[in-house]
Short mmCIF file of C-alpha atoms in Angstrom, two decimals:
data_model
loop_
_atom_site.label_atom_id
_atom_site.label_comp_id
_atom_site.label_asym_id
_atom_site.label_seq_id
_atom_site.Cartn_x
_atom_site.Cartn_y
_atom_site.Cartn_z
CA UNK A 1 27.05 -35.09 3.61
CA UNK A 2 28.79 -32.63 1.09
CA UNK A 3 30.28 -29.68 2.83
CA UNK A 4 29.01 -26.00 1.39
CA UNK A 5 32.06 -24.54 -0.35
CA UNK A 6 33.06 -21.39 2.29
CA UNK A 7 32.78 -19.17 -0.23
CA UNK A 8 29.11 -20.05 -1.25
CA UNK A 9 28.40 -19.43 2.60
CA UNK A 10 30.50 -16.17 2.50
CA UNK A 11 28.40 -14.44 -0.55
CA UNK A 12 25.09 -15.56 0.51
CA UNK A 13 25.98 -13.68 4.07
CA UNK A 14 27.28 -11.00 2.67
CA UNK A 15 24.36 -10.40 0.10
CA UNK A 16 22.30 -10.61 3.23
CA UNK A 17 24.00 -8.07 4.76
CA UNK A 18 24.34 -5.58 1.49
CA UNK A 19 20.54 -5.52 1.41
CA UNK A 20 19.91 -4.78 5.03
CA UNK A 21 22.81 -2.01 4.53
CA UNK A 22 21.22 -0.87 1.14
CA UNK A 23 17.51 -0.87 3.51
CA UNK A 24 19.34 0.99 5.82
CA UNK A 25 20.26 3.87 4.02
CA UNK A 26 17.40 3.66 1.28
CA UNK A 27 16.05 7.07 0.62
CA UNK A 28 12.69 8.40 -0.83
CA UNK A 29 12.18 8.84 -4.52
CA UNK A 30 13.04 12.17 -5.66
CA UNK A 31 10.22 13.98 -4.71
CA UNK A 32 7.97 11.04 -4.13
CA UNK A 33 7.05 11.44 -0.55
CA UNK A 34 6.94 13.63 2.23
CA UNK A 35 9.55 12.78 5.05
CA UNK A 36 12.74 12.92 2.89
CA UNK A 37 15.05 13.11 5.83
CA UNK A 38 12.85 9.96 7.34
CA UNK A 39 16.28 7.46 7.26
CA UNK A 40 14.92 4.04 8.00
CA UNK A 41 17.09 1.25 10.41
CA UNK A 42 16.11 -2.14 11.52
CA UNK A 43 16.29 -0.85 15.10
CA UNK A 44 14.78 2.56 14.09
CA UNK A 45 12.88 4.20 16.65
CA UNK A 46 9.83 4.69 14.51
CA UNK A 47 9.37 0.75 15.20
CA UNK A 48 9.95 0.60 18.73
CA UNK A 49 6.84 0.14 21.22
CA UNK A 50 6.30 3.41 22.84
CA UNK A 51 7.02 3.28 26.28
CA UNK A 52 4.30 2.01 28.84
CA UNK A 53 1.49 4.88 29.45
CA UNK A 54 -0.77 4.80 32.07
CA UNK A 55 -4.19 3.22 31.70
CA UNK A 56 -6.33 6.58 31.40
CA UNK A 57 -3.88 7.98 29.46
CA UNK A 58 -6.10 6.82 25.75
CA UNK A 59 -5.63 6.35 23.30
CA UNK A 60 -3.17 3.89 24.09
CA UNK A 61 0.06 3.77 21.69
CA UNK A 62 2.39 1.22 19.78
CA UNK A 63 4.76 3.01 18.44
CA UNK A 64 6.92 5.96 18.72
CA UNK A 65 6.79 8.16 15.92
CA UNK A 66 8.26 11.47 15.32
CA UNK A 67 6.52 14.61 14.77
CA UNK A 68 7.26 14.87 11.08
CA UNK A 69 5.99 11.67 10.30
CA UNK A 70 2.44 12.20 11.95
CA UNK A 71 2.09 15.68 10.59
CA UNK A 72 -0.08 15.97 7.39
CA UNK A 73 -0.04 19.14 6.10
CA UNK A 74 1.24 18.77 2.45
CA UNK A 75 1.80 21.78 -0.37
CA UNK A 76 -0.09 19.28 -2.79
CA UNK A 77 -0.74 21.67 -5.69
CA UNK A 78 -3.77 20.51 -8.02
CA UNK A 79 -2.79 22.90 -10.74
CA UNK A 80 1.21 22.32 -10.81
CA UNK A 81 3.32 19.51 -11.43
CA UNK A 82 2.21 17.19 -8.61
CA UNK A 83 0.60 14.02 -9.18
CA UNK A 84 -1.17 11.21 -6.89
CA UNK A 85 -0.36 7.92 -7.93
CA UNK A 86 -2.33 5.12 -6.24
CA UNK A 87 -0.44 2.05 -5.49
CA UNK A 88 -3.65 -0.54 -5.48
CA UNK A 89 -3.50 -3.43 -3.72
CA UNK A 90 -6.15 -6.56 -4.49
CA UNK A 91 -9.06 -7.26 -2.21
CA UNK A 92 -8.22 -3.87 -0.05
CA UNK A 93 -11.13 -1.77 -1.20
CA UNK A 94 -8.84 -0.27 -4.12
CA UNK A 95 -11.67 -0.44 -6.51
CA UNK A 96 -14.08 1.58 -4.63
CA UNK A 97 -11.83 4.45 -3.36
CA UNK A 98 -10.07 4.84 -7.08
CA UNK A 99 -13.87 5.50 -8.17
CA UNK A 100 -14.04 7.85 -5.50
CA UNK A 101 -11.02 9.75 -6.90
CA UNK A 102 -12.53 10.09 -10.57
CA UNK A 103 -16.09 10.68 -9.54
CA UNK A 104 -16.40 12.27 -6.34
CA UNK A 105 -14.03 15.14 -5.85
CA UNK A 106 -15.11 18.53 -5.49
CA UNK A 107 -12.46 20.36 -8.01
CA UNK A 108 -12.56 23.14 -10.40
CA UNK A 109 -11.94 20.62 -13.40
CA UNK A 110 -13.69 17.34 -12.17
CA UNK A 111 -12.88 14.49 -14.07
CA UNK A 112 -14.68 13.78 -17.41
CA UNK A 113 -16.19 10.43 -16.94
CA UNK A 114 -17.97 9.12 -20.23
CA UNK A 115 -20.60 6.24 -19.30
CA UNK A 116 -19.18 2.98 -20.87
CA UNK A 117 -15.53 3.77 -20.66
CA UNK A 118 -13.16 2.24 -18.07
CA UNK A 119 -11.36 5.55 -17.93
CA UNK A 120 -11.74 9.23 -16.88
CA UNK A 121 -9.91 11.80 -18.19
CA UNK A 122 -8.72 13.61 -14.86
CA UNK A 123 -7.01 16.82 -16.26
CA UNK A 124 -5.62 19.86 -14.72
CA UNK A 125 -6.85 23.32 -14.19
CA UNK A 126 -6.35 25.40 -17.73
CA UNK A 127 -5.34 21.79 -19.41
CA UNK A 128 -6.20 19.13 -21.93
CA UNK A 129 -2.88 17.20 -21.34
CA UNK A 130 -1.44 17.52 -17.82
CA UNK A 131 -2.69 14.79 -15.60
CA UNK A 132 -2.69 15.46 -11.71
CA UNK A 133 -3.57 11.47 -10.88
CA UNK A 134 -2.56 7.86 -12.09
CA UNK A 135 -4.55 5.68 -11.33
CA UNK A 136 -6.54 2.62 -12.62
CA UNK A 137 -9.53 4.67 -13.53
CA UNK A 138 -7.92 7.70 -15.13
CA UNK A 139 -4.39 6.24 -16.58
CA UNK A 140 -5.49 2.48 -16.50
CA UNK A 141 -2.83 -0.51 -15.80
CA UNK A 142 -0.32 1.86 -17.31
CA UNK A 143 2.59 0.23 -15.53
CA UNK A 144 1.00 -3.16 -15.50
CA UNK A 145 -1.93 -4.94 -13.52
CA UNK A 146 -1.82 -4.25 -9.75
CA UNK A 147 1.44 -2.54 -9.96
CA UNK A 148 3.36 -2.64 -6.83
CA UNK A 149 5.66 -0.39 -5.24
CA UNK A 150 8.65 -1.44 -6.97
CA UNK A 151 6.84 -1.60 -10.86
CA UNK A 152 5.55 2.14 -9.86
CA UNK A 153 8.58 3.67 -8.64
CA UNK A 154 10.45 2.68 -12.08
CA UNK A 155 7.57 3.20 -14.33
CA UNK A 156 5.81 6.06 -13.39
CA UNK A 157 8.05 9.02 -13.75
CA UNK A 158 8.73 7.86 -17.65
CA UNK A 159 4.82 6.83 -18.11
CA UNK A 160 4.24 10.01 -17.32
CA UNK A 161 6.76 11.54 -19.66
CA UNK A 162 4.66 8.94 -22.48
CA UNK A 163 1.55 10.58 -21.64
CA UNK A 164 2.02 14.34 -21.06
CA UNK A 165 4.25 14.20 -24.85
CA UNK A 166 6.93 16.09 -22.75
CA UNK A 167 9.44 14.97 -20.03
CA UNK A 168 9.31 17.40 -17.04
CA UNK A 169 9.92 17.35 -13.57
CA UNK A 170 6.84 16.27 -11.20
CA UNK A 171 6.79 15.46 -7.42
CA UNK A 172 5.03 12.53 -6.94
CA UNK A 173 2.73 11.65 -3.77
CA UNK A 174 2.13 7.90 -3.28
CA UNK A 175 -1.44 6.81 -1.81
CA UNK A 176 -2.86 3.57 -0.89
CA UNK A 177 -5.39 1.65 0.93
CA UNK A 178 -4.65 -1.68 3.41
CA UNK A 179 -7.26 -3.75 5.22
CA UNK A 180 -7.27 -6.36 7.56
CA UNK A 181 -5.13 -9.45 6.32
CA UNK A 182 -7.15 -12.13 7.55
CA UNK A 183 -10.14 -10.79 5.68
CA UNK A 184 -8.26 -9.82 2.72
CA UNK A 185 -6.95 -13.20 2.53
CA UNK A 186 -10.05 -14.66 2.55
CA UNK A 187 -11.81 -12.17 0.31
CA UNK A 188 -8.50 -12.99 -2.44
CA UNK A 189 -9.57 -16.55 -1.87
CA UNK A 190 -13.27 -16.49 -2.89
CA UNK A 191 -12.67 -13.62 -5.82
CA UNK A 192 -10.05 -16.42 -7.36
CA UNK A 193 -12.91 -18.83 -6.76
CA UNK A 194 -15.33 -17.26 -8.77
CA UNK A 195 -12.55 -16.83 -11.54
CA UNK A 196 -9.48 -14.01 -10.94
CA UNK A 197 -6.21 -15.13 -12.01
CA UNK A 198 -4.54 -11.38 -12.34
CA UNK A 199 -2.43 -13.94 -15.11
CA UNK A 200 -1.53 -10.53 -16.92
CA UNK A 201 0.23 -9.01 -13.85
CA UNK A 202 4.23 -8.63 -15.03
CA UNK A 203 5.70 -8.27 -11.56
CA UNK A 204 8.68 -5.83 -13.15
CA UNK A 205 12.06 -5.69 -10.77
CA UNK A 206 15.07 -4.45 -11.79
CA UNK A 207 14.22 -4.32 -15.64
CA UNK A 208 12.81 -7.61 -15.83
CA UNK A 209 10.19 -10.22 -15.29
CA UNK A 210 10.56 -13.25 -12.67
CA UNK A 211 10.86 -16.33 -14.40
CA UNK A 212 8.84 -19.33 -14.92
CA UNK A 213 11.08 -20.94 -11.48
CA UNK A 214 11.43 -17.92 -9.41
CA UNK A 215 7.97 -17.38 -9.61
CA UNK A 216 5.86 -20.72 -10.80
CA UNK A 217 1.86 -20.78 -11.01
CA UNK A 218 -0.34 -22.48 -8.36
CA UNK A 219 -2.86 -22.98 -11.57
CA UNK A 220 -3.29 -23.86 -15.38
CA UNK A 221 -5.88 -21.47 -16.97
CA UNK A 222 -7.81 -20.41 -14.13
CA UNK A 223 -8.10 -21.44 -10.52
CA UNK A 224 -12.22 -21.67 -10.51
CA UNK A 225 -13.85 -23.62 -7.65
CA UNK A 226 -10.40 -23.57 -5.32
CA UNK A 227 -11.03 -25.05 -1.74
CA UNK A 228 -9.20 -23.04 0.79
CA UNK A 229 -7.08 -25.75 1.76
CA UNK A 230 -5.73 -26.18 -2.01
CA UNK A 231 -5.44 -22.03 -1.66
CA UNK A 232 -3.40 -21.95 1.25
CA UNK A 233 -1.61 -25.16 0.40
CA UNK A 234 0.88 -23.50 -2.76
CA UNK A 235 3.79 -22.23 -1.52
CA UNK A 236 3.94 -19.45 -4.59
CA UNK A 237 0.56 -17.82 -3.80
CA UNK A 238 1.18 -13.88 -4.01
CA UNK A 239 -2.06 -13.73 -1.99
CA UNK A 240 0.26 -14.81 1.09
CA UNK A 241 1.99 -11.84 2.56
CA UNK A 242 0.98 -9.53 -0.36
CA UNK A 243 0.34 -6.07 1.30
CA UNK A 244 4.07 -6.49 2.27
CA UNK A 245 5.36 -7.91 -0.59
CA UNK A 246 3.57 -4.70 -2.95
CA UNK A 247 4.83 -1.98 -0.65
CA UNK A 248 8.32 -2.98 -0.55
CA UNK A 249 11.42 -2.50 -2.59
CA UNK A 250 11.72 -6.08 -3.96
CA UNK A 251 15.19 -5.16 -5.41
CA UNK A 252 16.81 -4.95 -2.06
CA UNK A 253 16.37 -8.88 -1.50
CA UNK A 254 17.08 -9.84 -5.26
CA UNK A 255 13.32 -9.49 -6.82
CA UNK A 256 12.03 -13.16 -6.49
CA UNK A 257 15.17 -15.12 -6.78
CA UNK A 258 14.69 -16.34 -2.82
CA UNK A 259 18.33 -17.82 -2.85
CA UNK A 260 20.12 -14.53 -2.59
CA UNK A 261 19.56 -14.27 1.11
CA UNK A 262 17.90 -16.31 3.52
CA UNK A 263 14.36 -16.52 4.04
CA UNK A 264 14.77 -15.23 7.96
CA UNK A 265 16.48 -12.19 6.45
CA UNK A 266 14.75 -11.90 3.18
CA UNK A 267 11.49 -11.68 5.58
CA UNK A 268 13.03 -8.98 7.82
CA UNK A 269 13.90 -6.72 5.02
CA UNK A 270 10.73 -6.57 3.22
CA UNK A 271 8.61 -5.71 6.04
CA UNK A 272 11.08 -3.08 7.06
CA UNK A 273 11.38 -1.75 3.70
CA UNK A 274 6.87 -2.21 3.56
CA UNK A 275 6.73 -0.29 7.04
CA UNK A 276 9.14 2.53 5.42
CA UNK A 277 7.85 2.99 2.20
CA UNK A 278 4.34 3.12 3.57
CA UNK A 279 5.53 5.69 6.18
CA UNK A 280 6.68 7.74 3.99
CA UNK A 281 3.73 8.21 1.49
CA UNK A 282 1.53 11.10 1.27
CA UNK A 283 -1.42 8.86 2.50
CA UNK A 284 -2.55 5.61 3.19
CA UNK A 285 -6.42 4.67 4.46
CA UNK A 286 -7.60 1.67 6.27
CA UNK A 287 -10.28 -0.37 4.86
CA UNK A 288 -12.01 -1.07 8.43
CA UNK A 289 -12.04 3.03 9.03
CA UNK A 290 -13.52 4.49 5.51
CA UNK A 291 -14.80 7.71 7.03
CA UNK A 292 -11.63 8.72 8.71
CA UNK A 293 -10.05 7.92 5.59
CA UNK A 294 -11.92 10.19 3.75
CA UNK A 295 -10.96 12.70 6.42
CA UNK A 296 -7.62 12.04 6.53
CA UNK A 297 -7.21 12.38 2.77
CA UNK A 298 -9.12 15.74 3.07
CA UNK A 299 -6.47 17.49 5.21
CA UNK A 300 -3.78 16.22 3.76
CA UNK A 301 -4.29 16.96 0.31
CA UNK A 302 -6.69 19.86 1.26
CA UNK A 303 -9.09 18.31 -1.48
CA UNK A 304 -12.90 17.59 -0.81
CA UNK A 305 -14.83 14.96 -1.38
CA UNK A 306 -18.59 15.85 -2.22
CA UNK A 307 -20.34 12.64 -0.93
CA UNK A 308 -19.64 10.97 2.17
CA UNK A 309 -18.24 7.92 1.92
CA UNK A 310 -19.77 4.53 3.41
CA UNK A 311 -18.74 1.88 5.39
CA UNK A 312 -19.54 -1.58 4.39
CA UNK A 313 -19.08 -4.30 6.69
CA UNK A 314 -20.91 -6.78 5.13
CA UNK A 315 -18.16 -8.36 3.48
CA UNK A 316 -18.05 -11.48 1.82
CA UNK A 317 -14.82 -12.61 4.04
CA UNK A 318 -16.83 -11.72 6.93
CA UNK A 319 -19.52 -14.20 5.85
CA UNK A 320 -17.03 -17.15 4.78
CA UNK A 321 -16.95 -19.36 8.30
CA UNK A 322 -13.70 -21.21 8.92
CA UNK A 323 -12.48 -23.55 11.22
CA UNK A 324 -9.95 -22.28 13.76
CA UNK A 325 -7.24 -24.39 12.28
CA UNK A 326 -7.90 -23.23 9.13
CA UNK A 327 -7.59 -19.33 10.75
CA UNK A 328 -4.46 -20.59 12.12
CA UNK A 329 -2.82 -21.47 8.90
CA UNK A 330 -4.23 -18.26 7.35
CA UNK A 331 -2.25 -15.82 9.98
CA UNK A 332 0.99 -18.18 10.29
CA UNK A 333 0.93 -17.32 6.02
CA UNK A 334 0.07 -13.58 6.62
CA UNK A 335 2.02 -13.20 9.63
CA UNK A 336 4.52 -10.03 7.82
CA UNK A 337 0.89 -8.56 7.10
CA UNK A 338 -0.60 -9.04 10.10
CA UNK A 339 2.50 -7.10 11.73
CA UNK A 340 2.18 -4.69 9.13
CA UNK A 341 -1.19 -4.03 9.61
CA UNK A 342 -0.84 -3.58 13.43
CA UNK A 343 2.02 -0.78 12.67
CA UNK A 344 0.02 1.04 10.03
CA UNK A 345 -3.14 1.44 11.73
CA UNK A 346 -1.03 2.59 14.94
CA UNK A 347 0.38 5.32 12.91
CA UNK A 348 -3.23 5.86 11.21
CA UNK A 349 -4.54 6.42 14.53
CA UNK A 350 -2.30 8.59 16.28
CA UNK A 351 -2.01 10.86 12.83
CA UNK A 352 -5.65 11.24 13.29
CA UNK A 353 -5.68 11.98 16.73
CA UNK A 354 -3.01 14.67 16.19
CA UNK A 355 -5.36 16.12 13.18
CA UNK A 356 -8.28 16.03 15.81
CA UNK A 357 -6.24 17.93 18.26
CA UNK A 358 -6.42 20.51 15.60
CA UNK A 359 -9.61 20.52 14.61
CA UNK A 360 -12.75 21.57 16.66
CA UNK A 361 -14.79 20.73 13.52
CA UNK A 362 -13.98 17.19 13.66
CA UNK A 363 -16.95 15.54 14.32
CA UNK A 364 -18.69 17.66 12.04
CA UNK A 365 -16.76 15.56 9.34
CA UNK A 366 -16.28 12.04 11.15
CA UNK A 367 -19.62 10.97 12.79
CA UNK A 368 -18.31 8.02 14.76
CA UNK A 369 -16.27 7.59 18.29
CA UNK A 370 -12.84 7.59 17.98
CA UNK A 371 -12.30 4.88 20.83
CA UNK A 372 -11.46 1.74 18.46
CA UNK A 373 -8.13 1.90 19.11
#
């Protein structure tokens, strides 16, 4: 067998350890998020297990966190330069809380909403140019379908520029919304069934597209009528791992060229960078907890919503009945999300319970036990 050159070994090791170095010192975007001294490290403390509590001490907790990162108390200002851009992510609710946004706040200038169009015009106080959100429903796809983290963070701040007719400096606040990745998954699988292909999507990263062999197609025209065995069996699907793969800086393991580092590694430093980015955004809601999302948004933006919102658990993943083995191959694909998940709805939880703490009017807004932990 042909030896590997030692200097083909060498670089690959080294790029492998430039990204983890360039995760380790990664900052926020200028005035993109809220803990800006938040440095991130593979061994950070922010991702340890907390230590062991006793039983009646509940709710019981994952992580450590410090007190900057569970606070929520931001100077979001509505009638300023600040702007909410929602990062959505397929199949996580996105749809419904982006209407929300457009047709359910209680503001001074609601956003104008004309029936037939895709798109509201959400305008500031005193304005009929300056834009306070970007979103799907009030900028549309303006930085391409499904934009992910790394699209946004490159995109936005000149978009914006496009849009307004003048450049000027904002302070952006990142929001999102993640759900469950087994039901995700499965909900990704049947909306591609019934026709999606999200074909238009660019996937931007460092100035450029992937190409047709770092990122191939697991169908033709459409993939209409897919069994979940054919779904799960393409090694290319973006549904695998994608809450990870959209809230990370894909730059730091060379976009979607997979041979700059090694899988192991190239794993490793997108959920860090997923768990850091997400840490640091103004907000992020959980799917499974829509009323405490609606809270949590509430305080920290100190914007109201005028309707309730609803939780559906009806969903068509919950109603799609699999075989455990086919579960089984479903988590080992998700398995980055699935530890995502666990670490963002730890920090969900104990940010609400430190709001709640606060608030003696609590249940006044949230109508349900907080004991799901």
């Amino acid at each position: 067998m042909m030896e590997v050159p030692w200097w083909k070994t060498a670089a690959g090791t080294g790029l492998g350890l430039l990204a983890i170095g360039l995760l380790a010192y990664q900052t926020c975007m200028d005035n993109s998020c809220i803990d800006q001294s938040d440095s991130f490290f593979l061994t950070n403390r922010e991702d340890q297990p907390a230590p062991a509590r006793h039983a009646r001490d509940l709710p019981q907790k994952k992580y450590t966190f410090r007190p900057s990162t569970l606070e929520r108390d931001l100077d979001f200002n509505i009638s300023g330069t600040d702007v909410i851009v929602f990062l959505h992510m397929q199949k996580t609710g996105g749809t419904s809380f982006g209407r929300q946004l457009v047709t359910n706040m209680d503001l001074e200038r609601p956003c104008q909403c004309r029936r037939g169009q895709k798109r509201c015009q959400c305008y500031r106080p005193g304005t009929d140019r300056d834009i306070w959100l970007f979103s799907r429903f009030s900028t549309g796809w303006s930085c391409g379908l499904h934009a992910d983290w790394t699209e946004l963070k490159d995109c936005v701040p000149d978009m914006m520029d496009k849009k307004e007719k003048q450049p000027k400096k904002r302070r952006y606040f990142y929001i999102t919304m993640l759900r469950e990745p087994v039901a995700r998954y499965l909900s990704e699988w049947r909306h591609v069934q019934r026709g999606a292909t999200w074909k238009t999507s660019r996937h931007m990263c460092d100035g450029k597209m992937p190409s047709e062999k770092e990122l191939p197609s697991c169908f033709d025209d459409n993939w209409v009528g897919v069994g979940l065995d054919e779904f799960t069996d393409c090694p290319w699907n973006l549904a695998n791992n994608r809450q990870t793969r959209m809230l990370a800086d894909l730059s730091l393991v060379g976009c979607y060229n997979t041979s700059r580092v090694s899988q192991e590694q190239r794993n490793r430093i997108l959920l860090g960078s997923a768990k850091t980015n997400l840490r640091r955004m103004a907000f992020f809601g959980l799917t499974e907890f829509q009323k405490k999302s609606q809270y949590m948004f509430e305080r920290t933006f100190k914007l109201k919503f005028i309707e309730p919102f609803e939780q559906v658990n009806g969903t068509t993943a919950g109603r799609t009945p699999i075989s455990e083995d086919k579960k089984r191959k479903v988590v080992e694909l998700n398995a980055l999300d699935i530890e995502l998940y666990d670490y963002a709805k730890d920090l969900f939880l104990q940010r609400l319970e430190r709001l709640k703490q606060h608030d003696p009017d609590y249940y006044d807004y949230v109508d349900e036990e907080v004991g799901n932990w």
